mmCIF file of C-alpha atoms in Angstrom:
data_model
loop_
_atom_site.group_PDB
_atom_site.id
_atom_site.type_symbol
_atom_site.label_atom_id
_atom_site.label_comp_id
_atom_site.label_asym_id
_atom_site.label_seq_id
_atom_site.Cartn_x
_atom_site.Cartn_y
_atom_site.Cartn_z
ATOM 1 C CA MET A 1 -3.450 -41.824 -6.219
ATOM 2 C CA PHE A 2 -3.803 -39.976 -9.506
ATOM 3 C CA PRO A 3 -7.456 -40.126 -10.657
ATOM 4 C CA GLY A 4 -6.916 -38.609 -14.097
ATOM 5 C CA PHE A 5 -7.314 -35.051 -15.275
ATOM 6 C CA THR A 6 -10.799 -33.825 -16.221
ATOM 7 C CA GLN A 7 -12.474 -31.704 -18.848
ATOM 8 C CA GLN A 8 -12.407 -28.930 -16.245
ATOM 9 C CA THR A 9 -8.601 -29.076 -16.332
ATOM 10 C CA ASN A 10 -8.513 -28.228 -20.025
ATOM 11 C CA ASP A 11 -11.325 -25.704 -19.655
ATOM 12 C CA PHE A 12 -9.335 -23.850 -17.002
ATOM 13 C CA LEU A 13 -6.177 -23.764 -19.138
ATOM 14 C CA TRP A 14 -8.156 -22.489 -22.143
ATOM 15 C CA LEU A 15 -9.823 -19.753 -20.098
ATOM 16 C CA LEU A 16 -6.520 -18.780 -18.503
ATOM 17 C CA ARG A 17 -4.970 -18.376 -21.944
ATOM 18 C CA LEU A 18 -7.834 -16.023 -22.879
ATOM 19 C CA ASN A 19 -7.903 -14.192 -19.525
ATOM 20 C CA ASN A 20 -4.285 -14.065 -18.462
ATOM 21 C CA ASN A 21 -4.511 -11.405 -15.767
ATOM 22 C CA ARG A 22 -4.403 -11.291 -11.994
ATOM 23 C CA ASP A 23 -8.044 -10.380 -11.420
ATOM 24 C CA TRP A 24 -9.351 -13.352 -13.400
ATOM 25 C CA PHE A 25 -6.875 -15.767 -11.844
ATOM 26 C CA GLN A 26 -7.634 -14.695 -8.283
ATOM 27 C CA ALA A 27 -11.365 -15.150 -8.934
ATOM 28 C CA HIS A 28 -10.718 -18.695 -10.224
ATOM 29 C CA LYS A 29 -7.765 -19.734 -8.068
ATOM 30 C CA GLN A 30 -9.680 -22.507 -6.333
ATOM 31 C CA ASP A 31 -10.482 -24.002 -9.745
ATOM 32 C CA TYR A 32 -6.764 -23.994 -10.477
ATOM 33 C CA LEU A 33 -5.938 -25.702 -7.187
ATOM 34 C CA ASP A 34 -8.644 -28.355 -7.572
ATOM 35 C CA GLN A 35 -8.577 -29.032 -11.325
ATOM 36 C CA VAL A 36 -4.931 -28.442 -12.272
ATOM 37 C CA GLN A 37 -2.425 -28.247 -9.441
ATOM 38 C CA THR A 38 -3.733 -31.157 -7.341
ATOM 39 C CA PRO A 39 -3.986 -33.779 -10.134
ATOM 40 C CA MET A 40 -0.670 -32.606 -11.624
ATOM 41 C CA ARG A 41 1.112 -33.139 -8.319
ATOM 42 C CA GLN A 42 -0.612 -36.481 -7.816
ATOM 43 C CA LEU A 43 0.524 -37.620 -11.260
ATOM 44 C CA ALA A 44 4.059 -36.329 -10.818
ATOM 45 C CA GLU A 45 4.544 -37.907 -7.397
ATOM 46 C CA GLU A 46 3.105 -41.271 -8.383
ATOM 47 C CA VAL A 47 5.233 -41.488 -11.531
ATOM 48 C CA TYR A 48 8.318 -40.329 -9.646
ATOM 49 C CA ASP A 49 7.854 -42.759 -6.746
ATOM 50 C CA ARG A 50 7.404 -45.779 -8.992
ATOM 51 C CA PHE A 51 9.987 -44.886 -11.637
ATOM 52 C CA SER A 52 12.743 -43.792 -9.252
ATOM 53 C CA ALA A 53 12.187 -46.881 -7.095
ATOM 54 C CA ALA A 54 12.771 -49.062 -10.153
ATOM 55 C CA HIS A 55 15.827 -47.053 -11.256
ATOM 56 C CA GLN A 56 17.601 -45.858 -8.132
ATOM 57 C CA ASP A 57 20.905 -45.703 -10.009
ATOM 58 C CA LEU A 58 19.624 -42.744 -12.022
ATOM 59 C CA SER A 59 19.437 -40.527 -8.887
ATOM 60 C CA LEU A 60 16.409 -38.636 -10.167
ATOM 61 C CA LEU A 61 14.750 -35.638 -8.545
ATOM 62 C CA LEU A 62 11.234 -34.428 -9.207
ATOM 63 C CA ARG A 63 10.479 -30.857 -10.280
ATOM 64 C CA VAL A 64 6.934 -29.556 -10.809
ATOM 65 C CA SER A 65 6.469 -26.234 -12.582
ATOM 66 C CA ARG A 66 4.767 -23.278 -10.947
ATOM 67 C CA ILE A 67 1.945 -21.505 -12.752
ATOM 68 C CA TYR A 68 3.523 -18.096 -12.179
ATOM 69 C CA ARG A 69 5.849 -16.750 -14.850
ATOM 70 C CA ASP A 70 9.064 -15.037 -13.818
ATOM 71 C CA ALA A 71 8.105 -11.343 -13.631
ATOM 72 C CA ARG A 72 11.488 -10.468 -15.137
ATOM 73 C CA ARG A 73 10.753 -12.498 -18.277
ATOM 74 C CA LEU A 74 7.160 -11.752 -19.230
ATOM 75 C CA TYR A 75 8.060 -10.273 -22.661
ATOM 76 C CA GLY A 76 4.540 -8.921 -23.089
ATOM 77 C CA ARG A 77 2.856 -12.154 -22.002
ATOM 78 C CA GLY A 78 0.483 -12.560 -19.084
ATOM 79 C CA PRO A 79 1.772 -13.444 -15.609
ATOM 80 C CA TYR A 80 0.556 -17.069 -15.712
ATOM 81 C CA LYS A 81 1.467 -20.174 -17.694
ATOM 82 C CA SER A 82 -1.279 -21.970 -19.591
ATOM 83 C CA HIS A 83 0.916 -25.073 -19.848
ATOM 84 C CA LEU A 84 2.352 -26.909 -16.851
ATOM 85 C CA TRP A 85 4.936 -29.656 -16.618
ATOM 86 C CA PHE A 86 6.946 -31.910 -14.343
ATOM 87 C CA SER A 87 10.367 -33.420 -14.937
ATOM 88 C CA LEU A 88 12.539 -36.190 -13.543
ATOM 89 C CA GLY A 89 16.198 -35.284 -13.760
ATOM 90 C CA MET A 90 19.452 -34.918 -11.904
ATOM 91 C CA GLY A 91 19.617 -32.513 -8.991
ATOM 92 C CA GLY A 92 22.035 -29.699 -8.247
ATOM 93 C CA GLN A 93 23.664 -27.429 -10.783
ATOM 94 C CA GLU A 94 23.850 -30.204 -13.356
ATOM 95 C CA ARG A 95 20.097 -30.550 -13.764
ATOM 96 C CA MET A 96 19.936 -28.113 -16.697
ATOM 97 C CA THR A 97 22.667 -29.863 -18.673
ATOM 98 C CA TYR A 98 21.606 -33.501 -18.328
ATOM 99 C CA PRO A 99 18.671 -35.362 -19.890
ATOM 100 C CA VAL A 100 15.299 -35.128 -18.166
ATOM 101 C CA PHE A 101 12.137 -37.178 -18.511
ATOM 102 C CA TRP A 102 9.139 -34.854 -18.673
ATOM 103 C CA PHE A 103 5.376 -34.505 -18.992
ATOM 104 C CA GLU A 104 3.458 -31.368 -20.024
ATOM 105 C CA ILE A 105 -0.238 -30.487 -20.244
ATOM 106 C CA TYR A 106 -1.646 -27.550 -22.212
ATOM 107 C CA PRO A 107 -5.104 -26.450 -23.419
ATOM 108 C CA THR A 108 -5.194 -28.564 -26.591
ATOM 109 C CA GLY A 109 -3.464 -31.718 -25.374
ATOM 110 C CA TYR A 110 -0.385 -33.082 -23.640
ATOM 111 C CA ALA A 111 3.104 -34.380 -24.360
ATOM 112 C CA TYR A 112 5.918 -36.344 -22.742
ATOM 113 C CA GLY A 113 9.394 -37.507 -23.549
ATOM 114 C CA LEU A 114 13.100 -36.977 -22.964
ATOM 115 C CA GLY A 115 15.267 -33.972 -23.646
ATOM 116 C CA ILE A 116 18.111 -31.672 -22.608
ATOM 117 C CA TYR A 117 17.046 -28.093 -21.922
ATOM 118 C CA PRO A 118 18.897 -26.007 -22.850
ATOM 119 C CA THR A 119 21.377 -27.931 -24.977
ATOM 120 C CA LYS A 120 24.822 -26.394 -25.291
ATOM 121 C CA PRO A 121 26.340 -26.314 -28.794
ATOM 122 C CA ALA A 122 29.524 -27.804 -27.350
ATOM 123 C CA LEU A 123 27.597 -30.873 -26.220
ATOM 124 C CA MET A 124 26.169 -31.524 -29.675
ATOM 125 C CA ALA A 125 29.619 -30.971 -31.166
ATOM 126 C CA ARG A 126 30.865 -33.715 -28.824
ATOM 127 C CA PHE A 127 27.927 -35.877 -29.935
ATOM 128 C CA ARG A 128 28.987 -35.555 -33.579
ATOM 129 C CA GLN A 129 32.578 -36.356 -32.618
ATOM 130 C CA GLU A 130 31.423 -39.501 -30.841
ATOM 131 C CA ILE A 131 29.455 -40.601 -33.903
ATOM 132 C CA ASP A 132 32.479 -39.956 -36.145
ATOM 133 C CA ARG A 133 34.798 -41.815 -33.764
ATOM 134 C CA ASP A 134 32.640 -44.793 -32.802
ATOM 135 C CA PRO A 135 29.145 -44.808 -34.321
ATOM 136 C CA GLU A 136 28.015 -48.322 -33.391
ATOM 137 C CA GLU A 137 26.282 -47.636 -30.056
ATOM 138 C CA MET A 138 24.338 -44.670 -31.399
ATOM 139 C CA ARG A 139 23.558 -46.585 -34.580
ATOM 140 C CA ARG A 140 21.857 -49.298 -32.495
ATOM 141 C CA LEU A 141 19.826 -46.664 -30.671
ATOM 142 C CA ALA A 142 18.889 -44.928 -33.924
ATOM 143 C CA ARG A 143 17.715 -48.207 -35.460
ATOM 144 C CA ALA A 144 15.627 -48.983 -32.390
ATOM 145 C CA PHE A 145 14.119 -45.505 -32.581
ATOM 146 C CA GLN A 146 13.126 -46.109 -36.201
ATOM 147 C CA ARG A 147 11.226 -49.264 -35.175
ATOM 148 C CA GLN A 148 8.994 -47.485 -32.640
ATOM 149 C CA ASP A 149 6.094 -45.122 -33.323
ATOM 150 C CA ARG A 150 5.512 -43.446 -29.946
ATOM 151 C CA PHE A 151 8.167 -40.728 -30.089
ATOM 152 C CA ALA A 152 9.429 -38.330 -32.739
ATOM 153 C CA LEU A 153 12.715 -36.467 -33.068
ATOM 154 C CA THR A 154 11.638 -32.846 -32.649
ATOM 155 C CA ALA A 155 14.869 -30.951 -31.945
ATOM 156 C CA GLU A 156 15.613 -28.278 -34.534
ATOM 157 C CA GLU A 157 18.200 -29.037 -37.203
ATOM 158 C CA TYR A 158 21.017 -26.734 -38.250
ATOM 159 C CA LYS A 159 20.213 -24.843 -41.434
ATOM 160 C CA ARG A 160 23.840 -25.296 -42.425
ATOM 161 C CA PRO A 161 24.718 -28.956 -41.768
ATOM 162 C CA LYS A 162 27.729 -29.594 -39.569
ATOM 163 C CA GLY A 163 28.623 -32.714 -41.498
ATOM 164 C CA GLN A 164 27.165 -35.944 -42.786
ATOM 165 C CA ALA A 165 26.418 -39.384 -41.414
ATOM 166 C CA ALA A 166 25.047 -42.505 -43.024
ATOM 167 C CA PRO A 167 21.463 -43.634 -42.288
ATOM 168 C CA PRO A 168 20.021 -43.982 -39.728
ATOM 169 C CA LEU A 169 22.422 -41.601 -37.976
ATOM 170 C CA ASP A 170 21.749 -38.881 -40.550
ATOM 171 C CA GLN A 171 18.453 -38.144 -38.760
ATOM 172 C CA TRP A 172 20.347 -37.334 -35.551
ATOM 173 C CA TYR A 173 23.651 -35.896 -36.689
ATOM 174 C CA ASN A 174 22.686 -32.273 -37.372
ATOM 175 C CA ARG A 175 20.250 -31.672 -34.518
ATOM 176 C CA LYS A 176 20.738 -28.679 -32.260
ATOM 177 C CA GLY A 177 19.662 -30.676 -29.233
ATOM 178 C CA LEU A 178 17.991 -33.775 -27.828
ATOM 179 C CA ASP A 179 14.190 -33.763 -27.861
ATOM 180 C CA LEU A 180 12.299 -37.060 -28.120
ATOM 181 C CA THR A 181 8.606 -36.198 -27.871
ATOM 182 C CA CYS A 182 5.213 -37.866 -27.916
ATOM 183 C CA ASN A 183 2.456 -35.324 -28.635
ATOM 184 C CA ARG A 184 -1.168 -36.308 -27.990
ATOM 185 C CA PRO A 185 -4.478 -34.462 -28.305
ATOM 186 C CA VAL A 186 -6.973 -34.451 -25.467
ATOM 187 C CA ASP A 187 -8.149 -38.072 -25.207
ATOM 188 C CA GLU A 188 -9.541 -40.626 -22.775
ATOM 189 C CA LEU A 189 -6.062 -41.525 -21.501
ATOM 190 C CA LEU A 190 -5.553 -37.981 -20.194
ATOM 191 C CA TYR A 191 -8.669 -38.399 -18.077
ATOM 192 C CA SER A 192 -7.707 -41.829 -16.773
ATOM 193 C CA PRO A 193 -5.467 -43.194 -13.969
ATOM 194 C CA ALA A 194 -3.905 -45.313 -16.754
ATOM 195 C CA LEU A 195 -1.869 -42.239 -17.722
ATOM 196 C CA VAL A 196 0.551 -43.219 -14.946
ATOM 197 C CA ASP A 197 1.272 -46.582 -16.562
ATOM 198 C CA GLU A 198 1.660 -44.986 -19.989
ATOM 199 C CA LEU A 199 4.267 -42.545 -18.676
ATOM 200 C CA LEU A 200 6.128 -45.291 -16.848
ATOM 201 C CA ALA A 201 6.247 -47.420 -20.007
ATOM 202 C CA ALA A 202 7.286 -44.441 -22.132
ATOM 203 C CA PHE A 203 10.078 -43.392 -19.789
ATOM 204 C CA GLU A 204 11.251 -46.997 -19.561
ATOM 205 C CA ALA A 205 11.580 -47.117 -23.348
ATOM 206 C CA LEU A 206 13.698 -43.955 -23.255
ATOM 207 C CA ILE A 207 16.208 -45.158 -20.662
ATOM 208 C CA PRO A 208 18.835 -46.288 -23.241
ATOM 209 C CA TYR A 209 18.829 -42.755 -24.714
ATOM 210 C CA HIS A 210 18.959 -41.221 -21.245
ATOM 211 C CA ARG A 211 22.009 -43.336 -20.383
ATOM 212 C CA TYR A 212 23.797 -42.563 -23.658
ATOM 213 C CA PHE A 213 23.338 -38.806 -23.410
ATOM 214 C CA SER A 214 23.994 -38.706 -19.667
ATOM 215 C CA ALA A 215 27.378 -40.322 -20.318
ATOM 216 C CA LEU A 216 27.981 -37.788 -23.104
ATOM 217 C CA CYS A 217 27.115 -34.915 -20.755
ATOM 218 C CA SER A 218 29.454 -36.300 -18.096
ATOM 219 C CA ARG A 219 32.339 -36.448 -20.548
ATOM 220 C CA GLU A 220 31.595 -32.918 -21.737
ATOM 221 C CA ALA A 221 31.469 -31.624 -18.157
#
């Protein structure tokens, strides 16, 4: 059972950001295993077990990030990640083109939500076509999104708009992708077992958007 993260979790991530090298990490690897990896896996597995059991039709698979960066893609950065995440998404080759529920922890806080990573331009072009053709379903989702205050639309917008849509669809129409995010600073919830229930409730609220964009991805595929 997930007991909550601790102040030591954030302390480790801060220190790793400042000392991102093999010597420091090897000297503190047990801290990583105890304070970061173990509670992250406990959280991920508990959320996955409960959420997937309630929504077996979604056929979700759990992925937990590794702390090691791909050596081929360091781009001048250190070999370790100071932010770690897990996701619940489709398996197989499709997993990178369908929506995923996710959670991420980093030195200054944590976040969770729903997104498609990466999002192909062709998919968002199909999204705009669907809105132009039959906007009602997405309009209902957009209105519901306006009434909540947990998540924000954070996907980048095109600098040159691809077209126009009437409110509330105008907030969605020119996005480059799907990214519905709740950002939180370090707080008591992060250090509590209640984080499991918060993620389950948050993901539950995002299911209508997951279903809409999953259907869109299937049509695009």
